[in-house]
XYZ file of C-alpha atoms in Angstrom:
780
model
C 66.929 92.639 148.299
C 66.070 93.523 151.861
C 69.281 95.337 152.064
C 72.393 96.112 149.961
C 74.372 93.168 148.815
C 77.676 93.054 150.761
C 79.335 89.975 149.128
C 81.928 89.976 146.422
C 81.435 89.094 142.682
C 84.247 88.096 140.545
C 84.416 86.412 137.125
C 84.656 82.899 138.708
C 82.273 81.832 141.540
C 85.256 80.108 143.287
C 86.694 83.637 143.844
C 83.309 85.154 144.793
C 81.546 85.628 148.093
C 77.788 85.144 148.534
C 75.515 87.174 150.929
C 72.305 85.395 151.752
C 71.283 87.929 154.287
C 70.837 90.614 151.693
C 67.916 88.479 150.249
C 66.313 87.013 153.383
C 63.390 88.771 154.820
C 63.637 90.903 158.087
C 62.982 89.331 161.360
C 60.757 90.472 164.076
C 62.297 92.095 167.183
C 63.459 89.519 169.818
C 60.449 88.667 171.967
C 57.884 90.248 169.735
C 54.328 89.136 170.315
C 51.831 87.096 168.209
C 48.690 89.222 167.465
C 45.151 87.978 167.366
C 42.311 90.311 166.548
C 38.878 88.878 166.956
C 36.280 91.193 165.419
C 32.630 90.281 165.754
C 29.801 92.242 163.794
C 26.705 94.061 165.196
C 27.131 93.801 168.941
C 26.377 96.548 171.512
C 28.135 96.709 174.889
C 25.109 95.501 176.868
C 24.837 92.177 175.022
C 27.893 90.181 176.422
C 28.788 88.974 179.839
C 31.968 90.745 180.396
C 30.075 93.921 180.237
C 27.058 92.509 182.415
C 24.923 91.266 179.663
C 22.908 88.018 179.532
C 24.721 86.397 176.439
C 27.427 84.076 178.049
C 30.989 84.497 176.459
C 33.154 82.106 178.318
C 36.262 82.725 176.117
C 35.784 86.590 176.405
C 35.101 86.321 180.219
C 38.405 84.451 180.530
C 40.421 87.029 178.678
C 38.617 89.882 180.456
C 39.586 88.263 183.837
C 43.154 87.994 182.698
C 43.372 91.378 180.892
C 41.540 94.676 180.407
C 38.019 95.603 179.473
C 37.583 99.119 177.799
C 34.401 101.033 178.470
C 34.876 103.869 176.012
C 36.006 102.316 172.917
C 34.299 103.402 169.867
C 33.690 102.415 166.131
C 32.433 104.142 162.923
C 28.804 102.742 163.374
C 29.012 100.254 160.421
C 31.005 97.264 159.383
C 32.974 98.008 156.127
C 34.076 101.424 157.449
C 35.314 100.083 160.816
C 37.012 97.299 159.282
C 38.857 99.693 157.011
C 40.276 101.410 159.973
C 41.552 98.010 161.475
C 43.377 97.615 158.174
C 45.105 100.767 157.734
C 44.785 102.848 160.955
C 43.142 105.890 159.056
C 39.772 107.227 159.293
C 37.120 105.419 157.185
C 36.386 108.087 154.593
C 40.184 108.362 153.999
C 40.069 104.728 153.165
C 37.211 105.400 150.594
C 34.829 103.420 153.135
C 32.057 106.023 154.113
C 29.690 103.171 153.892
C 29.739 99.465 152.950
C 31.328 98.064 149.740
C 28.029 97.252 148.298
C 26.698 100.861 148.551
C 29.906 102.598 147.255
C 29.702 105.700 144.972
C 32.095 107.652 142.767
C 33.473 110.047 145.349
C 36.825 109.811 147.065
C 35.501 109.153 150.546
C 32.975 106.732 149.210
C 34.571 104.662 146.531
C 35.534 101.598 148.610
C 39.064 101.701 147.146
C 41.731 102.097 149.887
C 44.389 104.128 148.189
C 48.061 103.035 148.243
C 48.895 105.947 150.493
C 47.037 103.939 153.152
C 49.039 100.785 153.315
C 47.753 98.082 155.720
C 49.092 96.962 159.025
C 49.552 93.511 157.475
C 51.841 94.881 154.868
C 53.885 96.607 157.674
C 53.895 93.660 159.848
C 54.829 91.061 157.158
C 57.763 93.275 156.045
C 58.849 93.464 159.603
C 58.914 89.705 160.027
C 55.379 88.406 160.821
C 53.206 85.839 159.170
C 49.975 87.337 158.436
C 46.493 85.595 158.201
C 42.942 86.834 157.589
C 40.141 84.415 158.280
C 36.437 85.159 157.901
C 34.497 88.209 156.717
C 36.180 90.442 154.177
C 33.920 93.633 153.659
C 36.636 95.612 152.048
C 37.074 94.380 148.529
C 35.678 97.078 146.144
C 32.336 96.143 144.580
C 33.855 96.419 141.044
C 36.622 93.845 141.956
C 34.521 90.867 143.428
C 34.511 88.820 140.153
C 37.079 86.177 139.291
C 38.627 88.018 136.405
C 39.004 91.353 138.357
C 42.191 92.682 139.797
C 43.069 91.082 143.038
C 45.266 94.013 144.368
C 42.790 94.879 147.062
C 41.998 91.160 148.041
C 43.766 90.079 151.102
C 46.802 88.543 149.413
C 47.146 91.914 147.701
C 46.924 93.845 151.053
C 49.763 92.214 153.000
C 48.157 88.925 153.997
C 49.862 85.606 153.434
C 46.755 83.586 153.568
C 43.122 84.252 153.378
C 39.979 82.034 153.986
C 36.586 83.435 154.433
C 33.757 85.421 152.508
C 33.630 88.550 150.417
C 30.945 90.965 151.266
C 28.701 92.123 154.229
C 27.046 88.619 155.305
C 26.797 85.090 154.190
C 24.570 82.138 155.071
C 26.189 80.585 158.076
C 24.945 76.967 156.889
C 25.637 77.494 153.225
C 28.391 80.244 153.075
C 29.825 81.738 149.809
C 33.502 81.239 150.505
C 36.704 82.254 148.992
C 40.257 81.048 149.617
C 43.288 83.102 148.569
C 42.224 84.909 145.312
C 39.405 82.523 144.143
C 35.943 81.346 145.189
C 35.678 77.722 146.646
C 32.913 75.482 147.707
C 32.331 74.584 151.395
C 33.917 71.565 152.578
C 30.817 69.740 153.823
C 27.320 70.466 154.640
C 25.213 71.196 157.903
C 24.033 67.572 157.852
C 27.603 66.612 158.677
C 27.929 69.252 161.303
C 29.090 72.209 159.255
C 28.580 75.715 160.600
C 30.718 78.585 159.365
C 32.166 79.588 162.676
C 33.551 76.213 163.300
C 35.052 76.035 159.764
C 36.736 79.457 160.386
C 38.368 78.189 163.584
C 39.629 75.156 161.850
C 41.178 77.170 159.198
C 42.755 79.599 161.652
C 44.152 76.904 163.743
C 45.715 75.165 160.509
C 47.448 78.471 159.452
C 48.939 78.828 162.967
C 50.044 75.320 163.293
C 51.480 75.311 159.741
C 53.489 78.516 160.398
C 54.889 77.371 163.828
C 55.712 73.997 162.321
C 58.339 75.442 159.741
C 59.110 78.866 161.418
C 58.705 78.229 165.227
C 60.439 81.593 166.171
C 58.315 83.778 163.648
C 55.398 85.667 165.269
C 52.023 85.769 163.534
C 49.205 88.241 163.006
C 45.739 86.794 162.657
C 42.644 88.900 161.825
C 39.735 86.495 162.972
C 36.487 87.911 161.657
C 33.586 85.604 162.205
C 30.119 86.072 160.624
C 28.652 86.468 164.115
C 26.721 88.409 165.151
C 25.556 89.551 161.607
C 22.395 88.465 160.136
C 21.490 85.745 159.366
C 21.436 84.522 162.872
C 22.167 80.869 162.487
C 23.329 78.612 165.389
C 23.190 74.935 166.279
C 20.044 74.023 168.032
C 21.806 73.046 171.281
C 23.041 76.628 171.728
C 19.751 78.276 170.906
C 18.026 76.070 173.541
C 20.563 77.181 176.205
C 18.800 80.427 176.168
C 15.163 79.227 176.362
C 13.194 81.772 178.342
C 16.245 83.911 178.929
C 14.529 87.035 177.236
C 10.939 86.358 178.121
C 10.795 89.690 180.183
C 11.226 91.674 177.092
C 13.592 94.189 175.611
C 12.466 97.067 177.751
C 12.887 95.152 180.991
C 16.300 93.989 179.669
C 17.421 97.537 179.731
C 16.454 97.967 183.342
C 18.110 94.778 184.245
C 21.427 95.211 182.518
C 22.139 98.902 183.330
C 22.714 98.194 187.096
C 25.019 95.269 186.143
C 27.025 97.445 183.889
C 27.515 99.964 186.668
C 28.298 97.344 189.114
C 31.091 95.900 186.790
C 32.608 99.470 186.420
C 31.781 99.850 182.875
C 29.568 102.721 183.524
C 29.744 105.353 186.300
C 27.092 105.622 189.193
C 24.209 107.770 188.261
C 24.169 106.789 184.421
C 20.713 106.954 183.123
C 18.742 105.295 180.477
C 17.922 107.113 177.408
C 14.371 107.199 175.830
C 13.258 104.107 173.855
C 12.540 106.135 170.704
C 14.684 109.229 171.313
C 14.411 111.053 168.140
C 11.646 113.406 166.986
C 9.348 112.190 164.005
C 10.803 113.150 160.746
C 14.402 113.131 161.771
C 14.867 109.306 161.303
C 13.633 106.481 159.184
C 10.276 104.934 160.723
C 11.776 101.450 160.065
C 14.098 102.221 162.999
C 11.212 102.676 165.412
C 10.829 100.316 168.410
C 7.505 98.987 169.397
C 6.671 99.199 172.972
C 6.738 95.637 174.627
C 3.441 96.134 176.264
C 1.756 96.662 172.923
C 2.696 93.246 171.547
C 0.466 90.372 171.365
C 1.670 86.999 172.945
C 2.586 85.498 169.680
C 4.737 88.380 168.835
C 6.428 88.337 172.139
C 7.088 84.697 171.823
C 8.623 85.239 168.319
C 10.762 88.192 169.412
C 12.125 86.419 172.468
C 13.103 83.470 170.310
C 14.900 85.702 167.885
C 16.946 87.027 170.812
C 17.547 83.333 171.914
C 18.877 82.549 168.561
C 21.106 85.604 168.478
C 22.490 84.614 171.832
C 23.043 81.088 170.874
C 24.923 82.327 167.765
C 27.199 84.604 169.639
C 28.179 82.003 172.403
C 28.630 79.228 169.834
C 31.053 81.320 167.941
C 32.743 82.364 171.227
C 33.357 78.597 171.828
C 35.181 78.493 168.476
C 37.402 81.356 169.470
C 37.958 79.310 172.631
C 39.218 76.617 170.560
C 42.163 78.930 169.233
C 42.726 80.328 172.713
C 43.011 76.863 174.248
C 45.458 75.733 171.568
C 47.592 78.935 172.161
C 47.746 77.922 175.837
C 48.527 74.376 175.171
C 51.348 75.302 172.660
C 52.818 77.873 175.001
C 51.929 80.948 172.932
C 49.130 82.536 174.935
C 51.509 84.321 177.340
C 52.936 86.444 174.560
C 49.860 86.785 172.212
C 48.315 90.243 172.205
C 44.598 89.562 171.796
C 41.897 92.158 171.007
C 38.423 90.822 171.267
C 35.819 93.295 170.147
C 32.875 94.224 167.786
C 32.623 96.541 164.775
C 29.531 98.547 165.656
C 26.492 98.660 167.726
C 23.769 96.171 167.746
C 21.762 96.115 164.351
C 18.357 97.734 163.842
C 18.219 96.536 160.333
C 15.433 93.828 161.221
C 12.844 96.545 161.516
C 10.296 96.897 164.368
C 8.784 93.391 163.600
C 12.051 91.426 162.914
C 12.450 89.176 159.806
C 12.621 85.484 158.834
C 14.387 86.642 155.565
C 16.643 89.668 155.864
C 16.940 89.529 152.100
C 13.723 91.150 151.696
C 15.400 94.497 152.551
C 17.654 93.986 149.393
C 14.768 93.094 147.354
C 12.853 96.252 148.355
C 9.964 94.140 149.703
C 8.362 94.499 153.212
C 8.342 91.756 155.684
C 5.066 89.807 156.485
C 4.551 89.378 160.324
C 2.222 86.519 159.640
C 4.694 84.645 157.716
C 7.328 85.441 160.432
C 5.230 83.994 163.108
C 4.619 80.703 161.265
C 8.426 80.230 161.142
C 9.155 80.696 164.881
C 10.091 77.144 165.458
C 12.680 77.167 162.597
C 14.549 80.499 163.637
C 18.202 79.935 163.385
C 17.970 76.731 161.216
C 18.815 76.636 157.421
C 15.008 77.310 156.714
C 15.302 80.995 157.905
C 17.635 83.985 157.170
C 16.604 85.748 160.409
C 17.121 89.027 161.945
C 15.725 90.215 165.443
C 13.499 93.384 165.744
C 14.887 96.969 166.588
C 13.773 96.516 170.265
C 16.689 93.986 170.880
C 19.077 96.418 169.113
C 17.974 98.951 171.548
C 18.343 96.636 174.553
C 21.692 95.303 173.480
C 22.810 98.906 173.227
C 21.865 99.895 176.530
C 21.930 102.527 177.868
C 22.569 104.473 174.814
C 20.558 106.232 172.192
C 19.793 104.168 169.029
C 21.951 101.510 167.456
C 24.130 100.684 164.506
C 24.487 103.279 161.675
C 23.774 106.171 164.161
C 26.595 108.446 165.519
C 25.103 108.326 168.961
C 26.809 105.945 171.347
C 24.395 103.113 170.558
C 26.056 103.069 167.135
C 29.643 103.593 168.061
C 30.498 102.549 171.544
C 31.354 98.889 171.626
C 32.957 96.178 173.560
C 36.701 95.616 173.578
C 38.838 93.325 175.763
C 42.595 93.243 175.507
C 44.607 90.276 176.807
C 48.327 90.054 176.822
C 49.942 88.512 179.883
C 53.470 89.183 178.825
C 52.830 92.830 178.166
C 49.988 93.770 180.744
C 50.332 93.117 184.406
C 46.865 94.314 185.277
C 44.153 91.486 185.636
C 40.473 92.087 185.337
C 40.437 95.814 185.341
C 38.397 98.267 183.439
C 39.904 101.152 181.396
C 37.870 104.273 180.837
C 40.070 106.347 178.380
C 38.355 107.465 175.227
C 39.563 105.533 172.139
C 38.339 104.690 168.683
C 38.992 101.943 166.026
C 41.544 104.177 164.269
C 43.652 103.598 167.450
C 43.987 99.702 166.991
C 46.852 99.788 164.437
C 49.018 102.208 166.377
C 48.393 100.007 169.491
C 49.460 96.916 167.593
C 52.525 98.548 166.126
C 53.732 99.894 169.449
C 53.223 96.448 171.201
C 55.226 94.828 168.442
C 58.078 97.334 168.454
C 57.438 98.330 164.908
C 57.159 101.950 163.442
C 54.819 102.624 160.449
C 57.172 103.656 157.612
C 56.956 106.864 155.851
C 57.071 105.238 152.385
C 55.532 101.683 151.597
C 56.130 100.252 148.033
C 57.379 103.489 146.815
C 54.343 105.401 147.860
C 54.450 108.231 150.559
C 52.085 107.455 153.285
C 49.302 109.298 154.980
C 49.953 109.607 158.668
C 47.840 107.313 161.071
C 44.788 108.947 162.314
C 44.773 107.274 165.652
C 46.926 107.003 168.869
C 48.211 104.112 170.556
C 46.270 102.613 173.608
C 49.524 101.010 175.018
C 49.843 103.807 177.658
C 46.608 102.646 179.368
C 47.826 98.981 179.791
C 49.724 99.909 182.719
C 47.905 102.940 184.112
C 44.163 103.004 184.501
C 44.072 106.647 185.838
C 46.298 107.959 182.855
C 44.441 110.729 181.053
C 43.147 109.965 177.655
C 45.650 110.970 174.986
C 43.075 111.094 172.271
C 41.741 114.523 171.745
C 39.338 114.668 168.767
C 37.375 112.084 166.822
C 34.693 112.844 164.127
C 31.821 110.484 163.049
C 29.684 110.437 159.904
C 27.516 107.664 158.696
C 24.703 108.031 155.990
C 24.155 111.754 156.993
C 24.209 111.254 160.677
C 27.340 113.211 162.166
C 29.124 113.602 165.467
C 32.301 115.079 166.849
C 34.004 114.372 170.245
C 36.525 116.699 171.597
C 38.010 116.599 175.071
C 35.120 115.161 176.791
C 32.407 116.871 174.983
C 30.277 115.454 171.961
C 28.017 117.131 169.489
C 25.672 114.952 167.329
C 23.152 116.044 164.562
C 19.427 115.090 165.251
C 19.588 113.570 161.721
C 19.010 109.868 161.279
C 21.165 107.917 158.757
C 19.473 107.295 155.485
C 16.602 109.376 156.621
C 16.233 111.081 153.275
C 15.708 114.354 155.230
C 18.537 116.497 153.597
C 18.677 119.845 154.809
C 22.065 119.333 156.529
C 22.561 123.038 157.059
C 19.298 123.290 159.106
C 20.248 120.319 161.385
C 19.836 120.770 165.081
C 23.095 119.719 167.004
C 22.752 118.209 170.516
C 25.548 118.442 172.980
C 26.630 115.967 175.653
C 29.309 116.097 178.344
C 30.520 112.557 177.981
C 32.966 112.715 180.885
C 29.874 112.910 183.032
C 27.048 111.611 180.873
C 28.318 108.448 179.058
C 24.781 107.609 177.885
C 24.279 111.017 176.273
C 21.039 111.330 178.154
C 21.066 114.991 178.861
C 21.361 117.474 176.000
C 23.225 120.685 176.994
C 23.020 122.341 173.641
C 20.883 125.341 174.925
C 23.104 125.882 177.974
C 26.341 125.910 175.886
C 25.603 127.472 172.402
C 29.147 128.683 171.973
C 30.539 125.231 172.585
C 28.087 123.807 169.934
C 29.247 126.335 167.468
C 32.703 125.449 168.042
C 32.237 121.731 167.562
C 30.236 122.268 164.479
C 33.144 124.095 162.991
C 35.559 121.575 164.198
C 33.503 118.756 162.556
C 33.564 120.824 159.233
C 37.370 121.119 159.415
C 37.873 117.515 160.091
C 35.281 116.530 157.285
C 37.091 118.456 154.780
C 40.413 116.974 155.774
C 38.974 113.356 155.690
C 36.993 113.395 152.348
C 33.616 113.084 154.264
C 31.825 115.251 151.877
C 29.426 115.163 149.935
C 26.945 113.879 152.674
C 24.588 111.136 151.526
C 21.374 110.391 153.644
C 19.329 109.007 150.602
C 16.421 106.888 152.020
C 16.927 103.738 149.787
C 14.115 101.842 151.413
C 10.708 103.256 151.182
C 11.563 106.321 148.951
C 11.506 105.416 145.182
C 13.038 108.759 144.128
C 16.031 108.563 146.557
C 16.442 104.679 145.427
C 16.645 105.861 141.747
C 18.995 108.672 142.543
C 21.254 106.350 144.528
C 21.315 103.746 141.720
C 22.655 106.435 139.349
C 25.603 107.086 141.657
C 26.571 103.423 142.155
C 29.112 101.314 140.090
C 27.619 100.080 136.773
C 28.826 97.062 134.743
C 27.829 98.395 131.209
C 25.164 96.186 129.470
C 26.890 94.778 126.152
C 25.619 96.409 123.043
C 23.739 93.232 122.156
C 22.138 93.202 125.613
C 23.472 89.561 126.024
C 25.681 87.879 128.432
C 27.211 84.494 127.692
C 28.268 82.002 130.435
C 29.855 78.636 130.279
C 30.106 75.516 132.713
C 33.196 74.697 134.759
C 33.356 78.281 136.173
C 33.124 79.799 139.640
C 30.050 81.692 140.690
C 29.681 85.282 139.387
C 28.822 87.699 142.130
C 25.359 89.074 141.649
C 26.400 92.714 141.129
C 28.502 91.686 138.119
C 26.015 89.065 136.514
C 23.242 89.871 134.147
C 20.682 91.668 136.047
C 17.277 90.270 135.714
C 15.718 92.288 138.440
C 12.661 94.250 137.562
C 13.142 93.870 133.817
C 12.138 91.628 130.958
C 14.691 89.023 130.205
C 15.460 85.721 128.302
C 17.715 82.917 129.347
C 18.658 80.253 126.562
C 20.794 77.288 127.277
C 22.473 75.263 124.499
C 22.523 71.494 125.611
C 23.559 68.110 124.596
C 21.495 65.563 126.352
C 21.939 61.841 126.946
C 18.947 59.756 128.235
C 18.557 60.455 131.952
C 20.361 63.719 131.878
C 19.649 65.773 134.990
C 20.961 68.598 137.193
C 21.031 72.359 137.273
C 21.583 74.332 134.058
C 21.793 77.712 135.951
C 20.999 78.855 139.402
C 21.265 82.238 141.093
C 20.371 83.007 144.574
C 18.895 80.749 147.229
C 15.788 79.575 148.849
C 15.371 83.199 150.236
C 15.436 84.661 146.850
C 16.556 83.230 143.530
C 15.779 81.464 140.297
C 16.924 78.347 138.579
C 16.612 76.112 135.483
C 17.005 72.460 135.945
C 16.240 68.864 134.819
C 14.988 66.274 137.318
C 13.011 63.215 136.875
C 12.465 63.709 133.227
C 10.992 67.277 133.863
C 12.436 70.569 132.873
C 11.664 73.119 135.473
C 12.087 76.826 135.989
C 11.905 77.819 139.596
C 11.544 81.371 140.931
C 11.778 81.772 144.530
C 10.344 85.237 145.388
C 12.189 86.187 148.462
C 11.406 82.986 150.209
C 7.652 83.861 150.339
C 5.586 80.531 149.711
C 4.789 79.070 147.404
C 7.908 78.499 145.361
C 6.968 79.229 141.863
C 7.604 76.401 139.301
C 6.896 76.359 135.474
C 7.646 72.880 134.171
C 7.287 70.562 131.180
C 8.603 67.287 130.015
C 12.263 67.405 129.289
C 13.786 66.523 125.866
C 15.250 63.130 126.175
C 18.319 63.128 124.028
C 20.295 65.111 121.405
C 21.133 68.700 121.095
C 18.509 71.173 122.152
C 18.061 74.896 123.153
C 16.001 75.233 126.329
C 15.126 78.338 128.225
C 12.624 80.919 129.464
C 11.620 84.360 128.612
C 9.837 86.815 131.154
C 7.857 89.808 129.715
C 7.274 92.470 132.300
C 3.852 93.805 131.692
C 3.244 95.790 134.922
C 4.607 96.582 138.450
C 3.128 95.745 141.777
C 2.798 97.720 144.857
C 6.415 97.477 145.581
C 7.523 97.894 142.062
C 8.009 94.071 141.640
C 7.897 93.095 138.033
C 4.827 90.958 136.897
C 4.254 89.207 133.752
C 4.162 86.021 131.889
C 7.001 83.523 132.141
C 7.283 81.183 129.137
C 9.245 78.056 129.134
C 10.673 76.881 125.687
C 12.176 73.690 124.287
C 13.754 74.642 120.952
C 10.955 76.614 119.274
C 8.171 75.202 120.980
C 6.308 76.952 123.933
C 5.881 74.147 126.342
C 4.508 76.021 129.452
C 3.447 79.487 130.485
C 2.628 81.143 133.896
C 2.263 84.676 135.331
C 4.981 85.388 137.924
C 6.497 88.254 139.853
C 10.164 89.169 140.018
C 12.303 91.055 142.539
C 13.222 94.746 141.827
C 16.251 94.837 144.127
C 18.491 91.893 144.736
C 18.509 88.319 145.600
C 21.001 88.920 148.585
C 23.321 91.512 149.782
C 26.318 89.405 148.739
C 27.207 85.861 147.908
C 24.792 83.344 146.206
C 26.093 84.200 142.834
C 25.046 82.932 139.383
C 26.320 79.466 138.680
C 26.264 77.434 135.540
C 25.811 73.650 135.759
C 25.373 73.624 139.594
C 23.942 75.459 142.555
C 26.399 76.929 144.912
C 25.613 77.478 148.631
C 21.920 77.159 149.495
C 19.555 75.616 146.866
C 17.198 77.833 145.002
C 14.514 75.056 144.825
C 13.314 72.632 147.395
C 13.283 70.183 144.772
C 17.022 69.509 145.125
C 17.575 71.120 148.583
C 20.683 70.172 150.326
C 22.610 69.433 147.025
C 24.579 71.424 144.449
C 22.822 69.267 141.984
C 25.524 69.192 139.294
C 24.475 68.702 135.704
C 25.214 65.167 134.505
C 24.245 62.986 131.474
C 25.078 65.603 128.900
C 26.863 68.867 128.040
C 26.107 72.415 128.668
C 27.662 74.288 125.883
C 26.586 77.799 127.002
C 23.975 79.793 128.674
C 22.843 83.073 127.254
C 21.130 85.747 129.475
C 19.417 88.453 127.179
C 18.008 91.850 128.588
C 18.171 93.477 125.402
C 14.342 94.285 125.069
C 14.455 96.154 128.432
C 17.861 97.699 127.909
C 16.840 99.316 124.676
C 13.035 99.645 125.002
C 12.824 100.974 128.499
C 16.075 102.796 128.953
C 15.057 105.561 131.284
C 13.238 103.228 134.023
C 14.705 99.875 133.968
C 18.329 99.911 132.521
C 19.352 101.478 135.782
C 17.497 98.752 137.764
C 19.306 96.109 135.461
C 22.699 97.711 136.619
C 21.642 98.306 140.262
C 24.301 97.636 142.973
C 23.100 97.521 146.575
């Protein structure tokens, strides 16, 4: 009951008095607003038009013109951690989200398990009378709870949301996404050949949820967290949107910085006198070399053309998604809801430097621990943004779109943490088109929403005493642009990169994230007076050593209070020892005593990090089949054209396909398929040696019953097929096809029965325990 029963209960119902109100949910305060939070990925301040950038964002421009643009709003420097603060209003380490779900470890601040003492804003608003919806990216389910059979307590429906439609994990293919609805994985409703793109699908689902809610509860406000896949890699966009930017970035990323800074100053986002920081501002040895920016003048013409096209695709992706947000905003206006809808339009961290200095046509190589091939990338330039690529621009554009700041995503300099935010609420904000300069952080979003809604965060939720909110409300800034900042302190930490802001001063370690440098006690701290130097261009540490010492001490106090320790800067890419150390710390699904995993048809896909791990090890896969004449289809498939393997029957042929990180040619081992009856078909791979990048090399044998029917040497990936999604499927291929022989289709198995498919890693699990069992259980 929502309150104590106040009726009367007698022996006979005729003499009793009911009390329906004791059972009905609370109602929101009269006149309370709807709330729409639009949270993009991987976008620096200098990218978008409201801040002076070249990427046209008509919907965001419209909201900025009718609302407020924030110049000093900050995030954690990474997606999962920032998103956790949007959920709970607590600092990211308090939520267990020191990093992304896929790289969680067994420490309180790093576990990716939000504790019950950090209840979500959705839980509070739902209890207070709001409908609650989550659409799009969900990067806050713990890695050990991604599977169909795992607890759903930390999926959206267990975190206070009435409905969820989107994807689990850090990224997904925008043309062939891995989708979930409610508490289960689902297939996409139609394909790209019929006009599908994830951004459009998500907007369709958001509109459906709002319309359904208003149809039956017209007076009930709603809260919608809309999280598109944009602008995270892969950068996928309809061709007409990519072509809108043809030639727009031909001057290069260094020239873009020179062009955009005056525009940011002209718009009032940055003060007069703001200076550009150096292109590569950190000394050698303090950061990972893959975060270096290549000077534009040193690129050849082919490289310049490809890098420009990568920026054009990114821009088209961003604007196309903004158009889908525009469909939601248009509906709110048409239905009379826009006036009293609080809209926050923002991004979760700075522009991404994860594409390396040369960019990539298959970002999955990063997770496979394999370097990019510039020549292969150049050959794909005309297909960037299409289903044929899984692309990411080079570090130079991350630097440019984070102008004028140092570095980009993952770094605790401004380039990683200072991001765009526009707030629009006609019923609650009288100012139009103004800029606000108060210093704020993503932990301030929840307090802002609650104050605007007239709701207090309870001391106890579901019987659990709550941790106090970490942030402060920004509502005071709505009416007064000159009001002093009410926030006093904010710490930062990401993969060993550390910073602390306090009353207009910020100290930052000269220690790159994931640099593998260790030696945290010897780090040099830089000092910036951010009230006067927004770009962090001038290091004042030598002039103010006492202030540096005070801020270092303050950072340590904040770190101990927020579960920040132990610091982890392990260099997972390019440092085999650190990679092995990291694997030891990650969540492991134990290998069964037999070394065997048995899977059945008619089931949803199994996330890669919970499936039998065939990476870098010897393995066998055997399928028990009943075949009718003409049987065909996928027996099993795992991954996509950008990395994966599959066994299938087609045109009378049994084929095992191994797609090594999308690098041509696709490896195929084939033989005539049995025509009818019950058979065991399968493969075994024997790892005989490793290559330069620790990829496994050896013979792959194809079997029909006890007969060896084909054999070929192949190489297999050490890391993962993908960061997330593209799981193991039995009897079909979800998402993007592994093999081009059945591209564009899930190629479901027909003409017989798959009884079971058994994956066996016992040889490796028990013969080579020290080196390869860890790889078999690796989680990235």
